[in-house]
Tab-separated table of N, CA and C in Angstrom:
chain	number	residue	atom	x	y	z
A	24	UNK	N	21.937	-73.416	32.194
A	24	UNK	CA	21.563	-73.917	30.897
A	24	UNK	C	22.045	-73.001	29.777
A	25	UNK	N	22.085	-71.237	29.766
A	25	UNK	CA	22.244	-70.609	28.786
A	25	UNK	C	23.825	-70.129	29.779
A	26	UNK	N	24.695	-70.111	28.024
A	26	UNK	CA	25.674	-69.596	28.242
A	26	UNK	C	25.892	-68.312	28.692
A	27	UNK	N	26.609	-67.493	29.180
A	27	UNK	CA	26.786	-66.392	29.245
A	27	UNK	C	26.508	-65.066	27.599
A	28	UNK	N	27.457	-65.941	26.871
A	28	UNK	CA	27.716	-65.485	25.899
A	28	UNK	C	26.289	-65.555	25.443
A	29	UNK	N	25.625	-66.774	25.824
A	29	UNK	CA	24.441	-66.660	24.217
A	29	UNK	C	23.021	-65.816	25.051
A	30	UNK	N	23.172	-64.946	26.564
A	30	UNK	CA	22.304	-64.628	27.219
A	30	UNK	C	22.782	-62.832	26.254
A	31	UNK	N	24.061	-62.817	26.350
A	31	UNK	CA	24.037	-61.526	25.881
A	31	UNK	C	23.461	-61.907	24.644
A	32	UNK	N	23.734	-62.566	23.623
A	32	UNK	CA	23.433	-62.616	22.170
A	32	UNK	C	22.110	-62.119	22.097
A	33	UNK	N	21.879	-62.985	22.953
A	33	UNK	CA	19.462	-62.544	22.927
A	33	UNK	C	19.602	-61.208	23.574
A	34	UNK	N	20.392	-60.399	24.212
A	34	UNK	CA	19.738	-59.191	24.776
A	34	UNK	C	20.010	-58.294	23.619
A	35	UNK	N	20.955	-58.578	22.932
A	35	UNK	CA	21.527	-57.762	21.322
A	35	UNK	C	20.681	-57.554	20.392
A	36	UNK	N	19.720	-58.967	20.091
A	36	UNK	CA	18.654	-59.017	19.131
A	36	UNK	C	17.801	-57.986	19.124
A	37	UNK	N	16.785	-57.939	20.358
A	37	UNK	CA	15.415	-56.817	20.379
A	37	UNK	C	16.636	-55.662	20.143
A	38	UNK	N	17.280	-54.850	20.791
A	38	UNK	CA	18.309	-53.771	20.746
A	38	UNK	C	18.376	-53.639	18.978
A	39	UNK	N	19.189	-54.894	18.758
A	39	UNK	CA	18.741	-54.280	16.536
A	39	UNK	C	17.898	-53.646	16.375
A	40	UNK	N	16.931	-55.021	16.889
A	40	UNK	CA	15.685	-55.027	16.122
A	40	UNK	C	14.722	-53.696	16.255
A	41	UNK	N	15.103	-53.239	17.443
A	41	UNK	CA	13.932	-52.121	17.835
A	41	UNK	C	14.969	-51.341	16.677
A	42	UNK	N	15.957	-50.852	16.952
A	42	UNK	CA	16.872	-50.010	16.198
A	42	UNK	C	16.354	-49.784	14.702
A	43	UNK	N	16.266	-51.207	14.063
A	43	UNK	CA	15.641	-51.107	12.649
A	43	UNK	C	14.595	-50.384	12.364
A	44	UNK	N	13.518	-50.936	13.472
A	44	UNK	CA	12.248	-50.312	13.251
A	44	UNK	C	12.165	-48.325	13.452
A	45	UNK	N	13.192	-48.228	14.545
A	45	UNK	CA	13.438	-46.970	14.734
A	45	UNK	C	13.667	-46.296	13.330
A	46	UNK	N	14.782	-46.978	12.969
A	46	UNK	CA	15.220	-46.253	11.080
A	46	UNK	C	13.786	-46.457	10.426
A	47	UNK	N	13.516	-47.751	10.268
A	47	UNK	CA	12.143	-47.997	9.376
A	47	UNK	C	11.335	-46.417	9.675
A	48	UNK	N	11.062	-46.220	11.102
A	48	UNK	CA	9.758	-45.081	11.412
A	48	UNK	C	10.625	-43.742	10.733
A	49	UNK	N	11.779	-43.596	10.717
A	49	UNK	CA	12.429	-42.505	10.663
A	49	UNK	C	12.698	-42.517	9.208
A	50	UNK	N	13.080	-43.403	8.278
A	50	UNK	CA	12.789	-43.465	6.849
A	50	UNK	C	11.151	-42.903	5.755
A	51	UNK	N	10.706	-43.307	6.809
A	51	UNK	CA	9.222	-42.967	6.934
A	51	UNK	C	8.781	-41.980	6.614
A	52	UNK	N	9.240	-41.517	8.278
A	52	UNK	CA	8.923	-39.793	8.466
A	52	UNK	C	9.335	-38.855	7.466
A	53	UNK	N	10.675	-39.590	7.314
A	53	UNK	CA	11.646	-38.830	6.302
A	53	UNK	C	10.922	-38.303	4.577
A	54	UNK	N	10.724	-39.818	4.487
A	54	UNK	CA	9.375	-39.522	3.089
A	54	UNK	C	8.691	-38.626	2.892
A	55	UNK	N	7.335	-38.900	3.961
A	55	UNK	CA	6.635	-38.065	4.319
A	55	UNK	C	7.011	-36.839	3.831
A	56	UNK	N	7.815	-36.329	5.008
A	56	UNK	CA	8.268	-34.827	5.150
A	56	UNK	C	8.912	-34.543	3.961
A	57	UNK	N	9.751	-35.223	2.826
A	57	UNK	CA	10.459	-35.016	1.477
A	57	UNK	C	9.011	-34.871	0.655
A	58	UNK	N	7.593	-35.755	0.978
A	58	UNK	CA	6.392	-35.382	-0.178
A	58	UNK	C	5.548	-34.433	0.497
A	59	UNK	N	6.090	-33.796	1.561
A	59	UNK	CA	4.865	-32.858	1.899
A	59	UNK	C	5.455	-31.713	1.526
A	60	UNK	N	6.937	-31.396	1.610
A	60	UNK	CA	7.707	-30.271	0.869
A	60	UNK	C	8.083	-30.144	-0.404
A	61	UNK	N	7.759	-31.398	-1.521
A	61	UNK	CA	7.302	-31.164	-2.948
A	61	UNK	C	6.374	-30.468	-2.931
A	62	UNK	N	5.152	-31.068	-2.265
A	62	UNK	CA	3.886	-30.720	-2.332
A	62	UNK	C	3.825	-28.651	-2.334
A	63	UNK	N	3.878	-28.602	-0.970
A	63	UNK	CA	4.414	-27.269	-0.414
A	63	UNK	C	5.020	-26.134	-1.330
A	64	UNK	N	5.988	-26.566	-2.246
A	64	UNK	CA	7.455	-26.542	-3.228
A	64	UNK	C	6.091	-25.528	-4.294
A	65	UNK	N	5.114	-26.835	-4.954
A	65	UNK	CA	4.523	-26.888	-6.033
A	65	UNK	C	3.084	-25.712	-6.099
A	66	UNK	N	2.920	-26.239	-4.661
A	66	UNK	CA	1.467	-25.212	-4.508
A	66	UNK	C	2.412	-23.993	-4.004
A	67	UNK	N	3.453	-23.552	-3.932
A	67	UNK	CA	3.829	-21.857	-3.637
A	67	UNK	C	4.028	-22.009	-4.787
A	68	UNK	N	4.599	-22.350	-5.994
A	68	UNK	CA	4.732	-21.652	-7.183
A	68	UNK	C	3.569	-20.905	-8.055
A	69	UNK	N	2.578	-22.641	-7.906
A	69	UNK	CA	1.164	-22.200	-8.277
A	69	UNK	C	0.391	-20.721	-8.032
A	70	UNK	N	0.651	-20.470	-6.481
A	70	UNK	CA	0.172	-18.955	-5.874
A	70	UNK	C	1.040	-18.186	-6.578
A	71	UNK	N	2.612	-18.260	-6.560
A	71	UNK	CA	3.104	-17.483	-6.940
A	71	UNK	C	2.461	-17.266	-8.552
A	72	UNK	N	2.011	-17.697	-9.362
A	72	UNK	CA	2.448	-17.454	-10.885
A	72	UNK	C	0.388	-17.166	-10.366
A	73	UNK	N	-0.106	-17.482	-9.841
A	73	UNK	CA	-1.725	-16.843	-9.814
A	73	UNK	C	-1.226	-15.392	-9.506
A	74	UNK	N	-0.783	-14.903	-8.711
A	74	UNK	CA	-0.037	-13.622	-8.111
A	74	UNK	C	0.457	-12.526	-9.000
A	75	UNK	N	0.817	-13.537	-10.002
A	75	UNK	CA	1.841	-12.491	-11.039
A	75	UNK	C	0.506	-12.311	-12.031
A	76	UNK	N	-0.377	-12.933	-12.068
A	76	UNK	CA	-1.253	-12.883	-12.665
A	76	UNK	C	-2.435	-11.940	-12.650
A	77	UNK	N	-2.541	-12.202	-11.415
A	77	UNK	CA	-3.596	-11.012	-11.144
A	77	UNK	C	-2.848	-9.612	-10.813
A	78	UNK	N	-1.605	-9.663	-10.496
A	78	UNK	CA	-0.953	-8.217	-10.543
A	78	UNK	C	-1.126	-7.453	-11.918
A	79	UNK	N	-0.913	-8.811	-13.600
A	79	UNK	CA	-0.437	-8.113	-14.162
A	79	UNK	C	-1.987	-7.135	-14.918
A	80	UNK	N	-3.153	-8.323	-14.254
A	80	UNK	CA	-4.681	-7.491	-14.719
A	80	UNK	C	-4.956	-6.785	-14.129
A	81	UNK	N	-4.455	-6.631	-12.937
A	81	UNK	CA	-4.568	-5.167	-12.076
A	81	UNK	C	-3.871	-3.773	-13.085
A	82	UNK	N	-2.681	-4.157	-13.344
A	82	UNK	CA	-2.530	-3.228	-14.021
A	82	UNK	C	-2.610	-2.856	-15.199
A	83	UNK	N	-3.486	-3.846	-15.692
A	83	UNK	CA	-4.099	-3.528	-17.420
A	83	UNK	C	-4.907	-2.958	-17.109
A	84	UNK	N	-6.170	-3.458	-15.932
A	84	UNK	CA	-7.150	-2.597	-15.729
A	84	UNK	C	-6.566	-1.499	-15.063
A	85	UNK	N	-6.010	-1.060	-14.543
A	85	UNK	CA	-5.226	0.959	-14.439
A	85	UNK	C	-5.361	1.372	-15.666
A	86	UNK	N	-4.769	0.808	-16.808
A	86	UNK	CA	-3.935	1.068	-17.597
A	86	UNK	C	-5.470	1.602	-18.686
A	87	UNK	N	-6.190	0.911	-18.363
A	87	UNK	CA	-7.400	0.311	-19.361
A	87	UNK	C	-7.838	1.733	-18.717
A	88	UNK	N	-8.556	1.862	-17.296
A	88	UNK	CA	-9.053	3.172	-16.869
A	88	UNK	C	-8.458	4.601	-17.361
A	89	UNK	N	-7.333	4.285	-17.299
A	89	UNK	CA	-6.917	5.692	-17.730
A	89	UNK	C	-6.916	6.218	-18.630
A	90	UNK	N	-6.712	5.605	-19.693
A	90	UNK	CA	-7.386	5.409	-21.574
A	90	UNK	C	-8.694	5.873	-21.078
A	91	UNK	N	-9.516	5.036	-20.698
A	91	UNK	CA	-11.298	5.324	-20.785
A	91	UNK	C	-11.184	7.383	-20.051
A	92	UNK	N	-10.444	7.267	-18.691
A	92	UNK	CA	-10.962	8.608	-18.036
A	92	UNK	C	-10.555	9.595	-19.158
A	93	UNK	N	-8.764	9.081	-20.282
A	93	UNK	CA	-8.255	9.974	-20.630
A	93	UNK	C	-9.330	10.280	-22.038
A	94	UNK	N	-10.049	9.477	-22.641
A	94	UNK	CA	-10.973	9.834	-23.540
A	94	UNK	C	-12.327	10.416	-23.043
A	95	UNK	N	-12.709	9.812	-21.882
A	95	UNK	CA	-13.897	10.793	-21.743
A	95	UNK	C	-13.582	12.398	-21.023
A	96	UNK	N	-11.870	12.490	-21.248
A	96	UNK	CA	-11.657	14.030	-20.995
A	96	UNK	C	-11.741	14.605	-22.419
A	97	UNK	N	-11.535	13.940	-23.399
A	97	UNK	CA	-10.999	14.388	-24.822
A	97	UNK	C	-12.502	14.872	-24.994
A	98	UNK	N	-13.486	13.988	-24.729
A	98	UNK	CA	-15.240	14.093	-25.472
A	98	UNK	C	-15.910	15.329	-24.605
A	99	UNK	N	-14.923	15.317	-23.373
A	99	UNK	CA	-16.198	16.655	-22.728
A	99	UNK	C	-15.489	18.118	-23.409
A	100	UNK	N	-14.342	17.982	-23.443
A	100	UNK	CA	-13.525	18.775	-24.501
A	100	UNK	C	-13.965	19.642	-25.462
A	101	UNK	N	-13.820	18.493	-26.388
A	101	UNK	CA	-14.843	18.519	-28.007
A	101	UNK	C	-16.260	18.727	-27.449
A	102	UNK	N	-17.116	18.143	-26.548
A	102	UNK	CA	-18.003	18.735	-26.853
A	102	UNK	C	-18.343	20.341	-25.925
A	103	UNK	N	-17.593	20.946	-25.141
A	103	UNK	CA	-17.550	22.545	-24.844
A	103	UNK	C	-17.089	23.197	-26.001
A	104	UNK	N	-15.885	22.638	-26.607
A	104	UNK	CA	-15.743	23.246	-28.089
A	104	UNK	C	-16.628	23.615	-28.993
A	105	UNK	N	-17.580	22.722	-29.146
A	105	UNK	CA	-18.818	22.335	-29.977
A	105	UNK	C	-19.961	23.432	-29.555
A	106	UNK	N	-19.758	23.587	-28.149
A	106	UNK	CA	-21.011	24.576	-27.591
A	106	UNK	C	-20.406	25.674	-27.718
A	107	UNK	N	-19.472	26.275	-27.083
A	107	UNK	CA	-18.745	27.404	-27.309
A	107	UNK	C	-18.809	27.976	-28.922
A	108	UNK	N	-18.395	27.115	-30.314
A	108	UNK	CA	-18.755	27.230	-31.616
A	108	UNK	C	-20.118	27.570	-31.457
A	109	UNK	N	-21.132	27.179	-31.345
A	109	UNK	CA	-22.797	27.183	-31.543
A	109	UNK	C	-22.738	28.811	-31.108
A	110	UNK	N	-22.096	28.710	-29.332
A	110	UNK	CA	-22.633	30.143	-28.921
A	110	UNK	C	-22.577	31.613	-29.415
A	111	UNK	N	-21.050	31.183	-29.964
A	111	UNK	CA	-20.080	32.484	-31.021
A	111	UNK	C	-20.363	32.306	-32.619
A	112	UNK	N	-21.286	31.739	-32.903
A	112	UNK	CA	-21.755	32.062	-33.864
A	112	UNK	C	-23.171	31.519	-33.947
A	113	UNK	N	-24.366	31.761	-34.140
A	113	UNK	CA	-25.415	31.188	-33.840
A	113	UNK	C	-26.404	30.906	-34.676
A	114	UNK	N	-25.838	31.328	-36.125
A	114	UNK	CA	-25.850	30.722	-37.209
A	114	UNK	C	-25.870	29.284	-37.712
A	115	UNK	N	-24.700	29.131	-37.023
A	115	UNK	CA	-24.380	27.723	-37.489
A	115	UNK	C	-25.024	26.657	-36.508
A	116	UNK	N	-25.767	26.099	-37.186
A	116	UNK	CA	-26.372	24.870	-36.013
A	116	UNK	C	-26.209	23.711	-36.460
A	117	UNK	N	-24.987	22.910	-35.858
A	117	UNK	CA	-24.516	21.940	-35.830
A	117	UNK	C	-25.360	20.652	-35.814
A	118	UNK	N	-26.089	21.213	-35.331
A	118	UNK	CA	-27.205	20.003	-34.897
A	118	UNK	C	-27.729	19.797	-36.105
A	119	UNK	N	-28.731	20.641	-37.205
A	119	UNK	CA	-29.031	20.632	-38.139
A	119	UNK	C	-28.231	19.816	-38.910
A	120	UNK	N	-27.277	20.425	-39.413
A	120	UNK	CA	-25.997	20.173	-40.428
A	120	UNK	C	-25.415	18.480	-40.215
A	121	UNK	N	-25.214	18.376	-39.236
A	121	UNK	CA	-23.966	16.893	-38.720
A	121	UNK	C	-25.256	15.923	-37.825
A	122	UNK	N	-26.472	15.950	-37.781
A	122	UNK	CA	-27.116	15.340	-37.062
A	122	UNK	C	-26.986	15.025	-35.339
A	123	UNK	N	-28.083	14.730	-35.356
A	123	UNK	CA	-27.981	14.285	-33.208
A	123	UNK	C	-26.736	13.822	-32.690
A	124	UNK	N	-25.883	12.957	-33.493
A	124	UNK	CA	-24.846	12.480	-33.011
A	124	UNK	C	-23.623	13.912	-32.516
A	125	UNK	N	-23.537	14.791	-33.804
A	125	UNK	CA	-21.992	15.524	-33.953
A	125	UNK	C	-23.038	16.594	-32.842
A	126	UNK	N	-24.211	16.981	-32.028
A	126	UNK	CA	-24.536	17.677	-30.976
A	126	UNK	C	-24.735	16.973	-30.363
């Protein structure tokens, strides 16, 4: 009843057809994997530029400490200066003169 020819024809069809669907799944995948490596792409930059961020307050706060340690070297300074003055002359009482604050 079926020709030769038209027995192959039908075995050709599913063979496309699966074929298509093969591309279809593989077009797919392909997507996928192209929006999960935007994705990927977008959130490393994000870390990256949080990164640069907190590096650069890391080093304000150094920067910030060392100001603060380098002034509270200046104040213990001035104030041995201040005592040393009182001791070598004992006359002068600072405290009196410049109030609670300048002792």
């Amino acid at each position: 009843m079926f020709l030769e020819s038209e027995e192959e024809n039908f075995k050709k069809k599913p063979k496309m057809l699966e074929e298509r669907l093969m591309e279809s799944k593989i077009d797919t995948i392909m997507k996928r994997l192209e929006t999960m490596t935007q994705q990927i792409d977008l959130i490393s930059r994000y870390l990256s530029t949080v990164s640069k961020r907190v590096g650069k307050a890391l080093d304000a706060s150094v920067a910030y400490q060392r100001d603060l340690d380098d002034l509270e070297r200046r104040i213990k300074l001035i104030k041995s200066k201040m005592e040393e003055i009182e001791y070598v002359v004992p006359e002068v009482k600072l405290k009196d003169k410049f109030g609670r604050k300048a002792a």
